[in-house]
Amino acid sequence: MSNYVQLEKLGEGTYATVFKGRSRTTNEIVALKEIHLDAEEGTPSTAIREISLMKELKHVNIVRLHDVIHTETKLVLIFEYCEQDLKKYMDTHGERGALDPGTVRSFMFQLLKGTAFCHDNRVLHRDLKPQNLLINRKGELKLGDFGLARAFGVPVNTFSNEVVTLWYRAPDVLLGSRTYNTSIDVWSCGCIFAEMITGVPLFRGRDNQDQLLNIMRIIGTPDERVLRKIAADSPEIQLKQYPRYPKVPWQQVVPKASPQAIDLLERLLQFDPTKRITAQEALMHPYFTTPAAPLYGQPQYPYPQQAAEHAFSTQMADARQQQQQQQQQQLAFQQQQMQQMQQPSGPPNQYYTPSGQYAQQYAQGR
């Protein structure tokens, strides 16, 4: 720790305390996440998981892990420093917590970029919420706190259903599913999207059952077939009779949202996890790819508007380039499959993926 100076305490979590710090060698401001080690239990599994995953995840919308320092009494993770999290940002810069449309669109795009990168690298964050999304002076949003994150393989493993802070937890997880996949992060993104627009959490349950009923009161009670399909993947789920709530029009739930924003929100917040849009698909939604609707009120960026627009346009260009590359990979994969099918020596290769979303990536040997 001799290379870093503690400046002030930023916060305290379940197993760690975070300080603002400064590097003695570079004068760079950093975040120091101190994890105190138990003499008997050793290093917490959450810390090991966070370190192993974040060493591999290098992306502008994921907080960067600079270094790890290990002593007899504590483990210190050195992260890039961000001035505040999204929750504090909304409280400080929003109108009763609600952000202006330009800010919402920029932050939502960056949230989906970081999430899509995690999913492309077979990582589930599993705890996306405003408090775990960090904002720096340049208006860059970064995914942080990967203590609950998990790598997933082929097929998707069975996980614990005690994931994601209650208000951002997907209904299939609330039901008790242990075979979830990337769709649980997509649901959390939808909840955060609505919260940025309205300034208040969308679903505020007291416990699992109350949270599930709150979801049904807004998006409607799903068809019995949907419930049975979710339960079929997880035998431990015990279904019960739920009140038949009609769906509330999204225009009433988020009255200030544009039609394109409402369409994206509805695609993110599907009760059936197989119906939810993927993070990569969401990036190409018209909400991002068409000119923005007229703003209600002036943008409230705490940094130059030109910088925000430049960052957004750059990210859009990157997304279009990435989509073209994926289309080319998919075409090449299909051509390869056709060639193999025409060969009499044996059956074509088969690839199994959790939801069919990443066939071309697995085909390329990722």
Coordinates of C-alpha atoms in Angstrom, one line a residue:
M1 CA 0.0 0.0 0.0
S2 CA 3.0 2.3 0.1
N3 CA 2.3 3.3 -3.5
Y4 CA -1.1 4.7 -2.6
V5 CA -2.4 7.4 -0.3
Q6 CA -5.9 7.2 1.3
L7 CA -7.8 10.5 0.9
E8 CA -11.3 9.9 2.1
K9 CA -13.8 7.1 2.7
L10 CA -16.4 6.7 -0.1
G11 CA -18.6 3.9 1.2
E12 CA -18.8 0.6 3.0
G13 CA -20.4 -2.6 1.8
T14 CA -20.9 -6.2 3.0
Y15 CA -17.3 -7.3 2.8
A16 CA -15.4 -4.2 1.7
T17 CA -14.7 -0.5 2.4
V18 CA -14.0 1.8 -0.5
F19 CA -11.7 4.8 -0.2
K20 CA -10.7 7.6 -2.6
G21 CA -7.0 7.4 -3.1
R22 CA -4.0 8.8 -5.0
S23 CA -1.1 7.0 -6.6
R24 CA 2.3 8.2 -5.3
T25 CA 4.0 7.4 -8.6
T26 CA 1.5 8.9 -11.1
N27 CA -0.6 11.2 -8.9
E28 CA -3.7 9.6 -10.5
I29 CA -6.8 9.5 -8.4
V30 CA -8.1 6.0 -7.8
A31 CA -10.6 4.0 -5.8
L32 CA -9.2 1.7 -3.2
K33 CA -11.5 -1.3 -2.3
E34 CA -10.2 -2.8 0.9
I35 CA -11.3 -6.3 1.8
H36 CA -10.4 -7.3 5.4
L37 CA -9.4 -11.0 5.5
D38 CA -10.7 -13.4 8.1
A39 CA -7.9 -15.4 9.7
E40 CA -10.0 -18.6 9.4
E41 CA -12.1 -18.1 6.3
G42 CA -9.4 -16.4 4.2
T43 CA -10.3 -14.4 1.0
P44 CA -14.0 -14.1 0.4
S45 CA -15.2 -16.0 -2.7
T46 CA -16.9 -12.8 -4.0
A47 CA -13.5 -11.1 -4.1
I48 CA -11.8 -13.9 -5.9
R49 CA -14.7 -14.0 -8.4
E50 CA -14.5 -10.2 -8.9
I51 CA -10.8 -10.2 -9.5
S52 CA -10.8 -13.1 -11.9
L53 CA -13.5 -11.7 -14.0
M54 CA -12.4 -8.1 -14.1
K55 CA -8.9 -9.0 -15.2
E56 CA -10.5 -10.2 -18.4
L57 CA -13.1 -7.5 -18.9
K58 CA -11.5 -4.5 -20.6
H59 CA -14.1 -2.1 -21.9
V60 CA -14.8 1.6 -21.7
N61 CA -18.1 1.0 -20.0
I62 CA -16.7 -1.4 -17.4
V63 CA -14.7 0.1 -14.5
R64 CA -11.1 -0.9 -14.9
L65 CA -9.2 -2.9 -12.3
H66 CA -5.6 -1.4 -12.2
D67 CA -3.9 -3.5 -9.6
V68 CA -4.4 -6.0 -6.7
I69 CA -2.4 -5.7 -3.4
H70 CA -2.4 -8.6 -1.0
T71 CA -1.2 -8.4 2.6
E72 CA -1.7 -10.7 5.6
T73 CA -4.7 -8.7 6.9
K74 CA -6.4 -7.3 3.8
L75 CA -6.8 -7.5 0.1
V76 CA -6.9 -4.1 -1.8
L77 CA -8.3 -3.8 -5.3
I78 CA -7.2 -0.6 -7.1
F79 CA -9.9 0.7 -9.5
E80 CA -10.2 3.7 -11.8
Y81 CA -12.0 6.5 -10.0
C82 CA -15.5 7.6 -10.9
E83 CA -17.0 10.7 -9.2
Q84 CA -20.4 9.2 -8.4
D85 CA -22.8 6.3 -9.0
L86 CA -26.0 6.6 -11.1
K87 CA -28.2 6.8 -8.0
K88 CA -26.4 9.8 -6.7
Y89 CA -26.3 11.3 -10.2
M90 CA -30.1 11.1 -10.5
D91 CA -30.5 12.6 -7.0
T92 CA -28.1 15.4 -7.8
H93 CA -28.8 16.3 -11.4
G94 CA -32.3 15.0 -12.0
E95 CA -35.7 16.7 -11.6
R96 CA -37.0 14.7 -8.6
G97 CA -34.6 12.0 -9.7
A98 CA -35.8 11.9 -13.3
L99 CA -33.2 12.6 -16.0
D100 CA -33.7 14.5 -19.2
P101 CA -34.2 12.4 -22.4
G102 CA -30.7 13.1 -23.8
T103 CA -29.0 12.0 -20.7
V104 CA -31.2 8.9 -20.4
R105 CA -30.5 7.9 -24.0
S106 CA -26.7 8.3 -23.5
F107 CA -26.6 6.4 -20.2
M108 CA -28.9 3.7 -21.4
F109 CA -26.7 3.1 -24.5
Q110 CA -23.6 2.9 -22.4
L111 CA -25.3 0.5 -19.9
L112 CA -26.2 -1.8 -22.8
K113 CA -22.8 -1.6 -24.3
G114 CA -21.1 -2.7 -21.1
T115 CA -23.7 -5.4 -20.5
A116 CA -23.4 -6.7 -24.1
F117 CA -19.6 -6.9 -23.7
C118 CA -20.0 -9.0 -20.6
H119 CA -22.5 -11.3 -22.3
D120 CA -20.3 -11.6 -25.4
N121 CA -17.5 -12.7 -23.0
R122 CA -19.9 -15.2 -21.2
V123 CA -20.2 -13.2 -18.0
L124 CA -23.4 -12.5 -16.1
H125 CA -23.2 -9.4 -13.9
R126 CA -26.2 -10.5 -11.8
D127 CA -26.4 -7.3 -9.7
L128 CA -27.1 -4.4 -12.1
K129 CA -28.7 -1.5 -10.2
P130 CA -28.1 2.3 -10.1
Q131 CA -25.7 2.0 -7.1
N132 CA -23.4 -0.3 -9.2
L133 CA -23.2 2.0 -12.2
L134 CA -20.5 4.6 -12.0
I135 CA -20.3 8.0 -13.7
N136 CA -17.1 9.9 -14.3
R137 CA -16.5 13.6 -15.2
K138 CA -16.7 12.9 -18.9
G139 CA -20.2 11.4 -18.6
E140 CA -19.0 7.9 -19.1
L141 CA -21.1 5.2 -17.4
K142 CA -19.3 2.1 -16.2
L143 CA -20.5 -1.2 -14.8
G144 CA -19.0 -1.8 -11.4
D145 CA -19.1 -4.3 -8.4
F146 CA -18.7 -7.7 -10.0
G147 CA -18.8 -9.4 -6.7
L148 CA -21.9 -11.4 -7.7
A149 CA -20.9 -11.9 -11.3
R150 CA -20.5 -15.4 -12.8
A151 CA -19.0 -16.8 -15.9
F152 CA -21.3 -19.1 -17.8
G153 CA -20.5 -21.9 -20.1
V154 CA -22.3 -24.2 -22.5
P155 CA -24.8 -25.2 -21.5
V156 CA -25.8 -22.6 -18.9
N157 CA -25.0 -23.8 -15.4
T158 CA -27.3 -24.0 -12.4
F159 CA -26.9 -20.9 -10.3
S160 CA -28.3 -19.6 -7.0
N161 CA -31.5 -17.6 -7.2
E162 CA -30.3 -15.2 -4.5
V163 CA -29.0 -12.7 -7.0
V164 CA -29.7 -9.1 -7.9
T165 CA -31.1 -6.6 -5.5
L166 CA -34.8 -7.3 -5.1
W167 CA -36.2 -4.3 -7.0
Y168 CA -34.1 -5.2 -10.1
R169 CA -34.6 -9.0 -10.0
A170 CA -36.2 -10.8 -13.0
P171 CA -39.5 -12.6 -12.4
D172 CA -38.1 -15.9 -13.4
V173 CA -35.5 -15.6 -10.6
L174 CA -38.2 -14.5 -8.2
L175 CA -40.1 -17.6 -9.1
G176 CA -37.0 -19.6 -8.1
S177 CA -35.4 -20.4 -11.4
R178 CA -31.7 -21.5 -11.1
T179 CA -31.1 -22.0 -14.9
Y180 CA -31.3 -18.4 -15.9
N181 CA -29.0 -16.7 -18.5
T182 CA -28.2 -13.3 -19.8
S183 CA -31.8 -12.3 -19.8
I184 CA -31.7 -11.6 -16.1
D185 CA -29.3 -8.7 -16.7
V186 CA -31.5 -7.5 -19.5
W187 CA -34.4 -7.3 -17.1
S188 CA -32.3 -5.2 -14.7
C189 CA -31.4 -2.9 -17.5
G190 CA -35.1 -2.3 -18.2
C191 CA -35.8 -1.5 -14.6
I192 CA -32.9 1.0 -14.6
F193 CA -34.2 2.5 -17.9
A194 CA -37.6 3.2 -16.4
E195 CA -36.1 4.6 -13.2
M196 CA -34.0 7.1 -15.1
I197 CA -37.1 8.3 -17.0
T198 CA -39.4 8.6 -13.9
G199 CA -36.9 9.2 -11.1
V200 CA -38.3 6.3 -8.9
P201 CA -37.8 2.6 -9.0
L202 CA -40.3 0.8 -11.2
F203 CA -41.0 -2.2 -9.0
R204 CA -40.6 -1.7 -5.2
G205 CA -41.5 -5.0 -3.4
R206 CA -40.9 -5.8 0.3
D207 CA -40.0 -9.5 -0.4
N208 CA -39.9 -11.9 -3.3
Q209 CA -43.6 -12.5 -3.4
D210 CA -44.6 -8.9 -3.1
Q211 CA -42.0 -8.0 -5.8
L212 CA -43.5 -10.6 -8.1
L213 CA -47.0 -9.2 -7.6
N214 CA -45.8 -5.6 -8.2
I215 CA -44.4 -6.8 -11.5
M216 CA -47.7 -8.5 -12.5
R217 CA -49.7 -5.4 -11.5
I218 CA -47.9 -3.4 -14.2
I219 CA -47.0 -5.9 -17.0
G220 CA -49.9 -8.2 -16.3
T221 CA -50.2 -11.7 -15.0
P222 CA -48.6 -14.0 -17.5
D223 CA -50.4 -16.9 -19.2
E224 CA -50.3 -20.2 -17.4
R225 CA -48.2 -21.6 -20.3
V226 CA -45.5 -19.0 -19.7
L227 CA -45.3 -19.9 -16.0
R228 CA -45.2 -23.7 -16.7
K229 CA -42.4 -23.1 -19.3
I230 CA -40.3 -21.3 -16.7
A231 CA -41.0 -24.0 -14.1
A232 CA -40.2 -26.7 -16.5
D233 CA -36.5 -25.6 -16.5
S234 CA -36.3 -25.6 -12.7
P235 CA -38.1 -28.5 -11.0
E236 CA -37.7 -26.8 -7.6
I237 CA -40.2 -24.1 -8.6
Q238 CA -43.6 -24.6 -7.0
L239 CA -46.2 -22.6 -8.9
K240 CA -49.3 -21.1 -7.2
Q241 CA -52.4 -19.3 -8.3
Y242 CA -51.7 -15.6 -8.9
P243 CA -54.3 -12.8 -9.2
R244 CA -55.2 -12.0 -12.8
Y245 CA -53.9 -8.5 -13.3
P246 CA -54.4 -6.8 -16.6
K247 CA -51.5 -5.1 -18.3
V248 CA -51.2 -1.4 -17.6
P249 CA -50.3 0.6 -20.8
W250 CA -46.7 1.8 -20.6
Q251 CA -47.8 5.3 -21.6
Q252 CA -49.4 5.5 -18.1
V253 CA -46.4 4.1 -16.3
V254 CA -43.8 6.3 -18.0
P255 CA -45.9 9.2 -19.5
K256 CA -42.8 11.3 -20.4
A257 CA -41.2 8.6 -22.5
S258 CA -41.2 8.7 -26.3
P259 CA -42.9 5.9 -28.3
Q260 CA -39.5 4.5 -29.2
A261 CA -38.4 4.5 -25.6
I262 CA -41.6 2.7 -24.6
D263 CA -41.2 0.1 -27.3
L264 CA -37.6 -0.6 -26.1
L265 CA -38.8 -0.8 -22.5
E266 CA -41.5 -3.3 -23.3
R267 CA -39.0 -5.5 -25.1
L268 CA -36.6 -5.4 -22.2
L269 CA -39.3 -6.1 -19.6
Q270 CA -40.9 -9.3 -20.9
F271 CA -42.0 -11.7 -18.2
D272 CA -41.0 -14.7 -20.4
P273 CA -37.1 -14.6 -20.4
T274 CA -37.0 -16.2 -23.8
K275 CA -38.9 -13.2 -25.2
R276 CA -36.6 -10.5 -23.8
I277 CA -34.5 -8.6 -26.3
T278 CA -30.7 -9.2 -25.9
A279 CA -28.4 -6.4 -25.0
Q280 CA -26.8 -6.5 -28.4
E281 CA -30.2 -6.4 -30.1
A282 CA -31.2 -3.5 -27.9
L283 CA -28.3 -1.4 -29.1
M284 CA -29.7 -1.5 -32.6
H285 CA -33.2 -0.5 -31.5
P286 CA -34.7 2.6 -33.3
Y287 CA -34.6 4.4 -29.9
F288 CA -30.8 4.7 -30.5
T289 CA -30.5 4.5 -34.3
T290 CA -33.0 7.3 -35.3
P291 CA -32.8 11.0 -34.5
A292 CA -33.9 11.8 -31.0
A293 CA -37.4 13.0 -30.3
P294 CA -37.8 16.6 -29.1
L295 CA -36.5 17.0 -25.5
Y296 CA -38.8 18.1 -22.7
G297 CA -36.6 20.6 -20.9
Q298 CA -32.9 21.3 -21.4
P299 CA -30.2 18.6 -21.0
Q300 CA -28.7 18.6 -17.5
Y301 CA -25.2 17.2 -18.3
P302 CA -22.7 18.4 -15.7
Y303 CA -20.2 18.3 -18.6
P304 CA -20.2 19.9 -22.1
Q305 CA -23.1 18.8 -24.3
Q306 CA -20.8 18.6 -27.2
A307 CA -18.7 16.0 -25.4
A308 CA -21.7 13.9 -24.7
E309 CA -22.9 14.0 -28.3
H310 CA -19.5 13.1 -29.6
A311 CA -19.2 10.2 -27.2
F312 CA -22.7 9.0 -28.2
S313 CA -22.0 9.3 -32.0
T314 CA -18.7 7.5 -31.6
Q315 CA -20.4 4.6 -29.7
M316 CA -23.1 4.4 -32.4
A317 CA -20.5 4.1 -35.1
D318 CA -18.8 1.3 -33.1
A319 CA -22.1 -0.5 -32.7
R320 CA -22.9 -0.3 -36.4
Q321 CA -19.4 -1.6 -37.2
Q322 CA -19.8 -4.5 -34.7
Q323 CA -23.2 -5.4 -36.2
Q324 CA -21.6 -5.6 -39.7
Q325 CA -18.8 -7.8 -38.4
Q326 CA -21.4 -10.1 -36.7
Q327 CA -23.4 -10.3 -39.9
Q328 CA -20.2 -11.2 -41.9
Q329 CA -19.3 -13.9 -39.3
Q330 CA -22.9 -15.3 -39.4
L331 CA -22.8 -15.4 -43.2
A332 CA -19.4 -17.2 -43.2
F333 CA -20.7 -19.6 -40.6
Q334 CA -23.8 -20.4 -42.7
Q335 CA -21.7 -21.0 -45.8
Q336 CA -19.4 -23.3 -43.8
Q337 CA -22.4 -25.2 -42.6
M338 CA -23.8 -25.5 -46.1
Q339 CA -20.4 -26.9 -47.3
Q340 CA -20.3 -29.5 -44.5
M341 CA -23.9 -30.6 -45.3
Q342 CA -22.8 -31.2 -48.9
Q343 CA -20.0 -33.5 -47.8
P344 CA -21.0 -37.2 -47.6
S345 CA -18.4 -38.1 -45.0
G346 CA -20.5 -37.3 -42.0
P347 CA -23.1 -35.0 -40.4
P348 CA -22.5 -31.3 -40.0
N349 CA -21.0 -30.0 -36.9
Q350 CA -23.5 -29.0 -34.2
Y351 CA -23.1 -26.2 -31.8
Y352 CA -25.2 -25.8 -28.6
T353 CA -25.6 -22.4 -27.0
P354 CA -27.7 -21.3 -24.1
S355 CA -30.3 -19.4 -26.2
G356 CA -29.0 -19.5 -29.8
Q357 CA -27.9 -15.9 -29.5
Y358 CA -24.1 -16.5 -29.9
A359 CA -23.9 -19.4 -32.4
Q360 CA -21.5 -17.6 -34.6
Q361 CA -19.2 -16.8 -31.7
Y362 CA -19.1 -20.3 -30.5
A363 CA -18.6 -21.5 -34.0
Q364 CA -15.5 -19.3 -34.3
G365 CA -14.1 -21.1 -31.2
R366 CA -14.6 -18.4 -28.6

